[in-house]
CSV table of C-alpha atoms in Angstrom, one decimal:
chain,number,residue,atom,x,y,z
G,19,MET,CA,-33.0,-37.5,16.3
G,20,ARG,CA,-30.9,-38.0,13.1
G,21,THR,CA,-33.8,-36.6,10.9
G,22,SER,CA,-34.0,-33.5,13.1
G,23,PHE,CA,-30.2,-32.9,12.8
G,24,ILE,CA,-30.3,-33.3,9.0
G,25,SER,CA,-33.3,-30.9,8.8
G,26,THR,CA,-31.4,-28.4,10.9
G,27,VAL,CA,-28.3,-28.6,8.7
G,28,LEU,CA,-30.4,-28.3,5.5
G,29,VAL,CA,-32.3,-25.2,6.8
G,30,SER,CA,-29.0,-23.6,7.9
G,31,LEU,CA,-27.4,-24.2,4.5
G,32,SER,CA,-30.4,-22.9,2.7
G,33,LEU,CA,-30.4,-19.7,4.7
G,34,SER,CA,-26.6,-19.2,4.2
G,35,LEU,CA,-26.4,-19.9,0.5
G,36,PRO,CA,-28.1,-16.7,-0.6
G,37,ALA,CA,-25.7,-14.7,1.6
G,38,MET,CA,-22.7,-16.5,0.2
G,39,ALA,CA,-23.8,-15.8,-3.4
G,40,ASP,CA,-23.7,-12.0,-2.6
G,41,VAL,CA,-20.1,-11.9,-1.3
G,42,PHE,CA,-18.1,-9.0,-2.6
G,43,THR,CA,-15.6,-10.6,-5.0
G,44,LEU,CA,-12.5,-9.6,-6.9
G,45,SER,CA,-11.5,-11.6,-9.9
G,46,SER,CA,-9.0,-11.2,-12.8
G,47,GLN,CA,-8.2,-12.5,-16.3
G,48,ASP,CA,-4.5,-12.1,-15.5
G,49,ILE,CA,-3.8,-13.2,-11.9
G,50,ALA,CA,-5.2,-15.8,-9.5
G,51,THR,CA,-4.8,-16.6,-5.8
G,52,GLY,CA,-1.9,-19.0,-5.3
G,53,LYS,CA,-0.7,-18.8,-8.9
G,54,LEU,CA,2.5,-17.2,-10.3
G,55,MET,CA,2.0,-13.9,-12.2
G,56,ALA,CA,3.3,-13.5,-15.7
G,57,LYS,CA,6.4,-11.4,-16.5
G,58,THR,CA,3.8,-8.9,-17.9
G,59,HIS,CA,3.3,-7.8,-14.3
G,60,GLU,CA,7.0,-7.6,-13.4
G,61,PHE,CA,8.6,-4.2,-12.8
G,62,ASN,CA,10.9,-2.7,-15.4
G,63,GLY,CA,13.8,-1.4,-13.4
G,64,PHE,CA,15.8,-2.3,-10.2
G,65,GLY,CA,17.2,-5.2,-12.2
G,66,CYS,CA,13.8,-6.5,-13.4
G,67,SER,CA,12.8,-6.4,-17.1
G,68,GLY,CA,9.0,-7.0,-17.1
G,69,ASP,CA,6.3,-5.0,-18.9
G,70,ASP,CA,5.2,-3.4,-15.6
G,71,LEU,CA,1.5,-3.6,-16.5
G,72,SER,CA,-1.1,-3.7,-13.8
G,73,PRO,CA,-3.4,-6.7,-14.1
G,74,HIS,CA,-7.0,-6.7,-15.3
G,75,LEU,CA,-9.3,-6.5,-12.3
G,76,THR,CA,-13.1,-6.8,-12.0
G,77,TRP,CA,-15.4,-6.9,-8.9
G,78,SER,CA,-18.9,-7.9,-8.3
G,79,ASN,CA,-21.6,-8.0,-5.6
G,80,VAL,CA,-20.8,-4.5,-4.3
G,81,PRO,CA,-22.1,-4.0,-0.8
G,82,GLU,CA,-24.9,-1.6,-0.1
G,83,GLY,CA,-23.7,1.9,1.0
G,84,THR,CA,-20.6,1.8,-1.2
G,85,LYS,CA,-19.7,5.4,-2.3
G,86,SER,CA,-16.3,4.7,-4.0
G,87,PHE,CA,-13.6,2.1,-4.3
G,88,ALA,CA,-9.9,1.9,-3.6
G,89,ILE,CA,-7.4,-0.7,-4.9
G,90,THR,CA,-4.2,-1.7,-3.2
G,91,ALA,CA,-1.4,-4.1,-4.2
G,92,TYR,CA,1.0,-4.9,-1.4
G,93,ASP,CA,3.9,-7.4,-1.0
G,94,PRO,CA,4.3,-8.3,2.7
G,95,ASP,CA,7.4,-10.4,1.9
G,96,ALA,CA,9.6,-7.5,0.8
G,97,PRO,CA,12.8,-7.4,2.9
G,98,THR,CA,12.1,-3.8,4.2
G,99,GLY,CA,10.6,-4.5,7.6
G,100,SER,CA,7.3,-2.9,6.4
G,101,GLY,CA,6.5,-4.7,3.1
G,102,TRP,CA,6.2,-2.9,-0.2
G,103,TRP,CA,3.3,-0.9,-1.7
G,104,HIS,CA,3.1,-1.6,-5.4
G,105,TRP,CA,-0.1,0.2,-6.1
G,106,GLN,CA,-2.8,2.3,-4.4
G,107,VAL,CA,-5.7,3.9,-6.2
G,108,VAL,CA,-8.3,5.9,-4.4
G,109,ASN,CA,-11.6,7.7,-5.3
G,110,ILE,CA,-12.6,5.2,-8.0
G,111,ALA,CA,-16.3,6.0,-8.9
G,112,LYS,CA,-18.9,3.8,-7.3
G,113,ASP,CA,-20.3,2.7,-10.8
G,114,VAL,CA,-16.9,1.3,-12.0
G,115,ARG,CA,-16.7,-2.5,-11.9
G,116,ALA,CA,-13.5,-3.3,-13.7
G,117,LEU,CA,-10.1,-2.0,-14.8
G,118,PRO,CA,-8.3,-3.3,-17.9
G,119,ARG,CA,-4.7,-4.5,-17.9
G,120,GLY,CA,-2.4,-1.5,-17.9
G,121,ALA,CA,-4.8,0.9,-16.2
G,122,GLY,CA,-2.2,1.7,-13.6
G,123,SER,CA,0.2,3.4,-16.0
G,124,VAL,CA,1.6,6.9,-15.0
G,125,LYS,CA,-0.8,8.9,-17.1
G,126,SER,CA,-3.7,6.5,-17.2
G,127,THR,CA,-7.1,7.7,-18.3
G,128,LEU,CA,-8.6,4.3,-17.6
G,129,LEU,CA,-9.1,4.7,-13.8
G,130,GLY,CA,-11.9,7.3,-14.1
G,131,GLU,CA,-12.0,11.1,-13.8
G,132,ASN,CA,-11.6,11.5,-10.1
G,133,ALA,CA,-9.4,8.4,-9.3
G,134,HIS,CA,-6.0,9.2,-7.9
G,135,GLN,CA,-2.9,7.0,-7.8
G,136,VAL,CA,-0.9,7.3,-4.6
G,137,GLY,CA,2.9,7.2,-4.8
G,138,ASN,CA,4.2,3.6,-4.6
G,139,ASP,CA,7.4,2.4,-2.9
G,140,TYR,CA,9.3,2.8,-6.2
G,141,GLY,CA,8.5,6.6,-5.9
G,142,VAL,CA,6.0,6.7,-8.8
G,143,LYS,CA,2.2,7.5,-8.8
G,144,ALA,CA,1.4,4.4,-10.8
G,145,PHE,CA,1.4,0.6,-10.6
G,146,GLY,CA,4.9,-0.8,-10.0
G,147,GLY,CA,5.2,-4.5,-10.8
G,148,ALA,CA,6.7,-7.4,-8.9
G,149,CYS,CA,10.5,-7.3,-8.4
G,150,PRO,CA,11.5,-9.5,-5.5
G,151,PRO,CA,15.3,-9.9,-4.9
G,152,ILE,CA,16.8,-12.8,-6.8
G,153,GLY,CA,16.9,-15.9,-4.7
G,154,HIS,CA,14.5,-14.5,-2.1
G,155,GLY,CA,11.9,-17.1,-2.8
G,156,VAL,CA,8.2,-16.7,-3.5
G,157,HIS,CA,6.6,-13.4,-2.7
G,158,HIS,CA,2.9,-12.9,-2.1
G,159,TYR,CA,1.2,-10.0,-3.9
G,160,ARG,CA,-2.1,-9.0,-2.3
G,161,PHE,CA,-4.4,-7.2,-4.8
G,162,THR,CA,-7.4,-5.9,-2.8
G,163,ILE,CA,-10.5,-4.0,-3.8
G,164,HIS,CA,-12.0,-1.9,-1.0
G,165,ALA,CA,-15.6,-0.8,-1.0
G,166,LEU,CA,-15.5,2.6,0.8
G,167,SER,CA,-18.2,4.4,2.8
G,168,VAL,CA,-17.0,7.8,1.5
G,169,GLU,CA,-17.1,9.3,-2.0
G,170,LYS,CA,-13.7,10.8,-1.7
G,171,LEU,CA,-10.6,10.3,0.5
G,172,ASP,CA,-9.0,13.6,1.1
G,173,LEU,CA,-5.3,12.8,0.9
G,174,PRO,CA,-2.4,15.1,0.4
G,175,SER,CA,-0.8,14.9,-3.0
G,176,ASP,CA,2.3,13.4,-1.4
G,177,ALA,CA,0.5,10.9,0.9
G,178,SER,CA,2.6,8.0,2.0
G,179,GLY,CA,1.5,4.4,1.4
G,180,ALA,CA,0.9,4.1,5.2
G,181,LEU,CA,-1.3,7.1,5.3
G,182,ALA,CA,-3.3,6.0,2.3
G,183,GLY,CA,-3.6,2.5,3.7
G,184,TYR,CA,-4.8,3.9,7.0
G,185,MET,CA,-7.5,6.1,5.4
G,186,ILE,CA,-8.6,3.3,3.1
G,187,ASN,CA,-8.9,0.8,6.0
G,188,ALA,CA,-10.7,3.4,8.2
G,189,ASN,CA,-13.4,3.8,5.5
G,190,THR,CA,-13.7,0.2,4.2
G,191,ILE,CA,-17.2,-1.4,4.2
G,192,ALA,CA,-15.9,-4.7,2.6
G,193,SER,CA,-12.9,-5.9,0.7
G,194,SER,CA,-11.8,-8.8,-1.4
G,195,THR,CA,-8.3,-10.0,-2.2
G,196,ILE,CA,-6.5,-12.0,-4.8
G,197,GLU,CA,-3.1,-13.1,-3.5
G,198,ALA,CA,-0.9,-13.8,-6.5
G,199,LEU,CA,2.7,-15.0,-6.4
G,200,TYR,CA,6.0,-14.1,-8.0
G,201,GLN,CA,9.6,-15.3,-7.8
G,202,ARG,CA,12.9,-14.5,-9.4
G,203,ASP,CA,15.6,-17.2,-9.3
């Protein structure tokens, strides 16, 4: 009985390991899940004095059927009642696998020819760094790569973060997230 159980477990593990190796994965040289971000990624304004640079991001094991990518950075802890969109990029070409630090600047040419940055909650079409209120505790910043089933999301030039988020989620095949932290005391 015990040998049969062990054999079943080993067979199950051997069948699931290849699938686990092919999981769509987001990684970064700059940020990590559960770790505090550097001041490099803090906003410059609203009382914050960081460098306001988007982090380096890279992704691997892209799912079959991916036609483009989108990136979002969102703080659910912002005291707004609806969180805070720090960054949304759509229409990233399907052959792109990484963005360097600072790719989210206002006039970036590092996102690719057809990529489009949606206006963030600071009112800028670019990356806007972390800037939680002083004394508000640790905030969680969810950087997510979305593999999309469409080549292009047709969004109006003044699309809201909510509309962009809806369209991204409606066309996502798979996604992967790094949840970095930031706090101002």
